[in-house]
């Protein structure tokens, strides 16, 4: 139907649902994936709801007040770090339900041990050293454990610069270590010793 000249037609919002399945590249459904839905923008937006995929990889957002053509952003996160974070846009279609399936990539890991060169300035707690992996498509950071161990997951395959920053004023930072990450594999780097200041 065409609106008369001078009149503007406004589409009414209705109650709709967004549903779908999260799978790995082989097509296997993934349980326990955190799925977040954002409205009012393709970039920042406002979080509408968060859910977790069920045993068959399914998720569902219900009772949403939306209009056909509205864009929402869907973000997926694997709390285990076994799969890469992803985000995509879903556009609301006509009817009570919009289906949006996602395939997320298998992630790689980096792990290692950090210690101090001088025992008098040893790493005493898990908050004293932050390890950051910076790549072209992802940045992940963790604090080392009380024993100096760290493991960074959720990394897309690629090259990363791994940096070590110590909050202990007695410990100096190290130059970046270049690491190649492969999907589905854990890369263990050599033990790193933080010099004293």
mmCIF file of C-alpha atoms in Angstrom:
data_model
loop_
_atom_site.group_PDB
_atom_site.id
_atom_site.type_symbol
_atom_site.label_atom_id
_atom_site.label_comp_id
_atom_site.label_asym_id
_atom_site.label_seq_id
_atom_site.Cartn_x
_atom_site.Cartn_y
_atom_site.Cartn_z
ATOM 1 C CA UNK A 1 0.000 0.000 0.000
ATOM 2 C CA UNK A 2 1.283 3.473 -0.932
ATOM 3 C CA UNK A 3 0.904 6.309 1.556
ATOM 4 C CA UNK A 4 -0.877 9.457 0.301
ATOM 5 C CA UNK A 5 1.401 12.366 -0.578
ATOM 6 C CA UNK A 6 2.320 14.303 2.549
ATOM 7 C CA UNK A 7 1.722 11.386 4.895
ATOM 8 C CA UNK A 8 4.393 9.190 6.452
ATOM 9 C CA UNK A 9 3.691 5.551 7.247
ATOM 10 C CA UNK A 10 5.163 4.277 10.517
ATOM 11 C CA UNK A 11 5.679 0.556 10.928
ATOM 12 C CA UNK A 12 4.333 -0.658 14.239
ATOM 13 C CA UNK A 13 6.569 -2.712 16.480
ATOM 14 C CA UNK A 14 5.488 -6.181 17.495
ATOM 15 C CA UNK A 15 6.614 -8.905 19.879
ATOM 16 C CA UNK A 16 9.138 -11.147 18.147
ATOM 17 C CA UNK A 17 11.779 -13.750 18.951
ATOM 18 C CA UNK A 18 15.326 -14.286 17.679
ATOM 19 C CA UNK A 19 16.485 -17.880 17.693
ATOM 20 C CA UNK A 20 19.284 -19.955 16.211
ATOM 21 C CA UNK A 21 22.060 -22.492 16.676
ATOM 22 C CA UNK A 22 25.756 -21.945 17.387
ATOM 23 C CA UNK A 23 28.035 -24.518 15.727
ATOM 24 C CA UNK A 24 31.728 -25.158 15.100
ATOM 25 C CA UNK A 25 33.214 -25.278 11.562
ATOM 26 C CA UNK A 26 32.440 -29.014 11.333
ATOM 27 C CA UNK A 27 28.770 -28.357 12.003
ATOM 28 C CA UNK A 28 28.692 -29.714 15.548
ATOM 29 C CA UNK A 29 26.393 -27.704 17.864
ATOM 30 C CA UNK A 30 28.119 -26.024 20.795
ATOM 31 C CA UNK A 31 26.634 -26.032 24.296
ATOM 32 C CA UNK A 32 27.515 -23.467 26.946
ATOM 33 C CA UNK A 33 28.247 -20.576 24.568
ATOM 34 C CA UNK A 34 27.301 -17.143 25.923
ATOM 35 C CA UNK A 35 25.125 -15.239 23.433
ATOM 36 C CA UNK A 36 24.439 -11.519 23.929
ATOM 37 C CA UNK A 37 21.954 -9.411 21.949
ATOM 38 C CA UNK A 38 22.409 -5.658 21.414
ATOM 39 C CA UNK A 39 19.972 -3.094 19.976
ATOM 40 C CA UNK A 40 20.153 0.514 18.763
ATOM 41 C CA UNK A 41 23.248 0.263 16.662
ATOM 42 C CA UNK A 42 25.595 -2.010 14.772
ATOM 43 C CA UNK A 43 28.604 -0.991 16.863
ATOM 44 C CA UNK A 44 27.997 -0.111 20.518
ATOM 45 C CA UNK A 45 24.259 -0.373 21.040
ATOM 46 C CA UNK A 46 22.378 -1.339 24.185
ATOM 47 C CA UNK A 47 22.446 -4.848 25.609
ATOM 48 C CA UNK A 48 18.956 -6.356 25.372
ATOM 49 C CA UNK A 49 19.553 -9.771 26.874
ATOM 50 C CA UNK A 50 22.103 -12.542 27.415
ATOM 51 C CA UNK A 51 21.589 -16.291 27.286
ATOM 52 C CA UNK A 52 23.568 -19.544 27.039
ATOM 53 C CA UNK A 53 23.249 -22.188 24.341
ATOM 54 C CA UNK A 54 21.598 -25.447 25.369
ATOM 55 C CA UNK A 55 22.809 -29.028 24.848
ATOM 56 C CA UNK A 56 22.057 -28.864 21.120
ATOM 57 C CA UNK A 57 23.653 -25.440 20.611
ATOM 58 C CA UNK A 58 20.367 -23.567 20.530
ATOM 59 C CA UNK A 59 19.646 -20.088 21.842
ATOM 60 C CA UNK A 60 16.482 -18.000 21.958
ATOM 61 C CA UNK A 61 15.584 -14.401 22.788
ATOM 62 C CA UNK A 62 11.848 -13.905 23.301
ATOM 63 C CA UNK A 63 9.330 -11.118 23.914
ATOM 64 C CA UNK A 64 11.341 -8.545 22.006
ATOM 65 C CA UNK A 65 9.508 -5.424 20.851
ATOM 66 C CA UNK A 66 10.929 -4.791 17.390
ATOM 67 C CA UNK A 67 10.014 -3.626 13.904
ATOM 68 C CA UNK A 68 10.684 -5.449 10.639
ATOM 69 C CA UNK A 69 14.037 -4.225 9.327
ATOM 70 C CA UNK A 70 15.524 -3.392 12.734
ATOM 71 C CA UNK A 71 19.172 -4.419 13.108
ATOM 72 C CA UNK A 72 20.486 -6.171 16.207
ATOM 73 C CA UNK A 73 24.012 -7.294 17.004
ATOM 74 C CA UNK A 74 24.662 -10.836 18.226
ATOM 75 C CA UNK A 75 27.879 -11.546 20.139
ATOM 76 C CA UNK A 76 29.087 -15.052 21.014
ATOM 77 C CA UNK A 77 31.687 -15.882 23.660
ATOM 78 C CA UNK A 78 33.025 -19.280 24.703
ATOM 79 C CA UNK A 79 33.843 -19.062 28.440
ATOM 80 C CA UNK A 80 36.288 -21.963 28.044
ATOM 81 C CA UNK A 81 38.337 -20.076 25.448
ATOM 82 C CA UNK A 82 38.060 -22.992 23.009
ATOM 83 C CA UNK A 83 36.344 -20.887 20.335
ATOM 84 C CA UNK A 84 36.874 -17.403 18.972
ATOM 85 C CA UNK A 85 34.671 -14.470 19.996
ATOM 86 C CA UNK A 86 32.361 -13.405 17.171
ATOM 87 C CA UNK A 87 29.796 -10.758 16.395
ATOM 88 C CA UNK A 88 27.246 -10.494 13.608
ATOM 89 C CA UNK A 89 24.177 -8.517 12.570
ATOM 90 C CA UNK A 90 20.675 -9.984 12.510
ATOM 91 C CA UNK A 91 17.877 -8.082 10.768
ATOM 92 C CA UNK A 92 14.339 -8.629 12.038
ATOM 93 C CA UNK A 93 12.152 -10.294 9.402
ATOM 94 C CA UNK A 94 8.383 -10.460 9.073
ATOM 95 C CA UNK A 95 6.635 -12.986 11.260
ATOM 96 C CA UNK A 96 6.914 -13.864 14.940
ATOM 97 C CA UNK A 97 10.409 -15.395 14.699
ATOM 98 C CA UNK A 98 13.740 -14.413 13.121
ATOM 99 C CA UNK A 99 16.299 -17.215 12.731
ATOM 100 C CA UNK A 100 20.016 -16.471 12.978
ATOM 101 C CA UNK A 101 22.503 -19.377 12.953
ATOM 102 C CA UNK A 102 26.207 -18.822 13.605
ATOM 103 C CA UNK A 103 29.394 -20.795 12.981
ATOM 104 C CA UNK A 104 32.269 -19.831 15.267
ATOM 105 C CA UNK A 105 35.906 -20.681 14.669
ATOM 106 C CA UNK A 106 38.110 -22.901 16.819
ATOM 107 C CA UNK A 107 40.589 -20.884 18.887
ATOM 108 C CA UNK A 108 44.224 -21.377 19.812
ATOM 109 C CA UNK A 109 45.944 -20.889 23.182
ATOM 110 C CA UNK A 110 49.213 -19.477 24.490
ATOM 111 C CA UNK A 111 50.606 -20.645 27.806
ATOM 112 C CA UNK A 112 53.795 -20.339 29.814
ATOM 113 C CA UNK A 113 55.451 -19.488 33.110
ATOM 114 C CA UNK A 114 56.686 -16.113 34.345
ATOM 115 C CA UNK A 115 59.236 -15.756 37.127
ATOM 116 C CA UNK A 116 61.616 -13.133 38.477
ATOM 117 C CA UNK A 117 65.340 -13.269 37.806
ATOM 118 C CA UNK A 118 65.980 -12.302 41.417
ATOM 119 C CA UNK A 119 64.258 -14.465 44.052
ATOM 120 C CA UNK A 120 64.037 -11.458 46.364
ATOM 121 C CA UNK A 121 61.545 -9.918 43.920
ATOM 122 C CA UNK A 122 59.692 -13.092 43.007
ATOM 123 C CA UNK A 123 56.148 -13.035 41.654
ATOM 124 C CA UNK A 124 54.154 -13.307 44.872
ATOM 125 C CA UNK A 125 50.539 -13.135 43.701
ATOM 126 C CA UNK A 126 48.416 -13.659 40.646
ATOM 127 C CA UNK A 127 47.815 -9.925 40.182
ATOM 128 C CA UNK A 128 51.437 -8.765 39.932
ATOM 129 C CA UNK A 129 52.043 -9.679 36.292
ATOM 130 C CA UNK A 130 49.642 -9.164 33.393
ATOM 131 C CA UNK A 131 50.298 -11.067 30.162
ATOM 132 C CA UNK A 132 48.771 -9.617 26.986
ATOM 133 C CA UNK A 133 48.560 -11.213 23.529
ATOM 134 C CA UNK A 134 47.977 -8.642 20.785
ATOM 135 C CA UNK A 135 47.156 -9.750 17.238
ATOM 136 C CA UNK A 136 45.569 -8.312 14.122
ATOM 137 C CA UNK A 137 42.066 -9.430 15.061
ATOM 138 C CA UNK A 138 42.138 -9.944 18.827
ATOM 139 C CA UNK A 139 43.632 -8.760 22.101
ATOM 140 C CA UNK A 140 43.437 -10.951 25.205
ATOM 141 C CA UNK A 141 44.995 -10.426 28.629
ATOM 142 C CA UNK A 142 45.271 -12.500 31.798
ATOM 143 C CA UNK A 143 46.997 -12.239 35.165
ATOM 144 C CA UNK A 144 49.463 -14.976 36.041
ATOM 145 C CA UNK A 145 48.630 -17.419 38.818
ATOM 146 C CA UNK A 146 50.317 -17.371 42.219
ATOM 147 C CA UNK A 147 52.848 -19.828 40.765
ATOM 148 C CA UNK A 148 53.526 -17.651 37.746
ATOM 149 C CA UNK A 149 51.572 -19.726 35.240
ATOM 150 C CA UNK A 150 49.341 -18.235 32.564
ATOM 151 C CA UNK A 151 47.105 -19.470 29.755
ATOM 152 C CA UNK A 152 45.417 -17.234 27.186
ATOM 153 C CA UNK A 153 42.555 -18.714 25.140
ATOM 154 C CA UNK A 154 40.008 -17.587 22.581
ATOM 155 C CA UNK A 155 42.678 -16.506 20.085
ATOM 156 C CA UNK A 156 42.081 -16.588 16.322
ATOM 157 C CA UNK A 157 44.915 -18.200 14.361
ATOM 158 C CA UNK A 158 47.682 -15.735 13.522
ATOM 159 C CA UNK A 159 50.698 -13.849 14.802
ATOM 160 C CA UNK A 160 50.704 -12.291 18.280
ATOM 161 C CA UNK A 161 52.979 -10.039 20.279
ATOM 162 C CA UNK A 162 52.974 -11.281 23.874
ATOM 163 C CA UNK A 163 53.924 -8.674 26.471
ATOM 164 C CA UNK A 164 54.540 -8.968 30.206
ATOM 165 C CA UNK A 165 53.746 -6.066 32.519
ATOM 166 C CA UNK A 166 54.623 -6.204 36.219
ATOM 167 C CA UNK A 167 52.823 -4.080 38.804
ATOM 168 C CA UNK A 168 55.580 -4.863 41.315
ATOM 169 C CA UNK A 169 57.906 -1.819 41.162
ATOM 170 C CA UNK A 170 60.893 -4.100 41.722
ATOM 171 C CA UNK A 171 60.236 -5.924 38.438
ATOM 172 C CA UNK A 172 60.863 -4.539 34.960
ATOM 173 C CA UNK A 173 58.816 -5.321 31.859
ATOM 174 C CA UNK A 174 60.100 -7.516 29.036
ATOM 175 C CA UNK A 175 60.245 -6.841 25.289
ATOM 176 C CA UNK A 176 57.376 -8.440 23.329
ATOM 177 C CA UNK A 177 57.643 -12.108 22.392
ATOM 178 C CA UNK A 178 56.320 -13.011 18.926
ATOM 179 C CA UNK A 179 54.143 -16.135 18.914
ATOM 180 C CA UNK A 180 52.328 -17.968 16.110
ATOM 181 C CA UNK A 181 48.928 -19.315 17.160
ATOM 182 C CA UNK A 182 47.309 -22.274 15.383
ATOM 183 C CA UNK A 183 43.594 -23.024 15.674
ATOM 184 C CA UNK A 184 42.874 -25.892 18.036
ATOM 185 C CA UNK A 185 46.407 -25.999 19.436
ATOM 186 C CA UNK A 186 48.206 -24.724 22.515
ATOM 187 C CA UNK A 187 51.519 -22.940 22.000
ATOM 188 C CA UNK A 188 53.815 -23.101 25.031
ATOM 189 C CA UNK A 189 56.473 -20.412 25.136
ATOM 190 C CA UNK A 190 59.732 -20.632 27.047
ATOM 191 C CA UNK A 191 59.734 -19.530 30.684
ATOM 192 C CA UNK A 192 60.109 -15.783 30.933
ATOM 193 C CA UNK A 193 62.228 -14.159 33.639
ATOM 194 C CA UNK A 194 61.400 -10.575 34.595
ATOM 195 C CA UNK A 195 64.528 -8.547 35.391
ATOM 196 C CA UNK A 196 64.735 -6.490 38.567
ATOM 197 C CA UNK A 197 64.991 -2.727 38.398
#
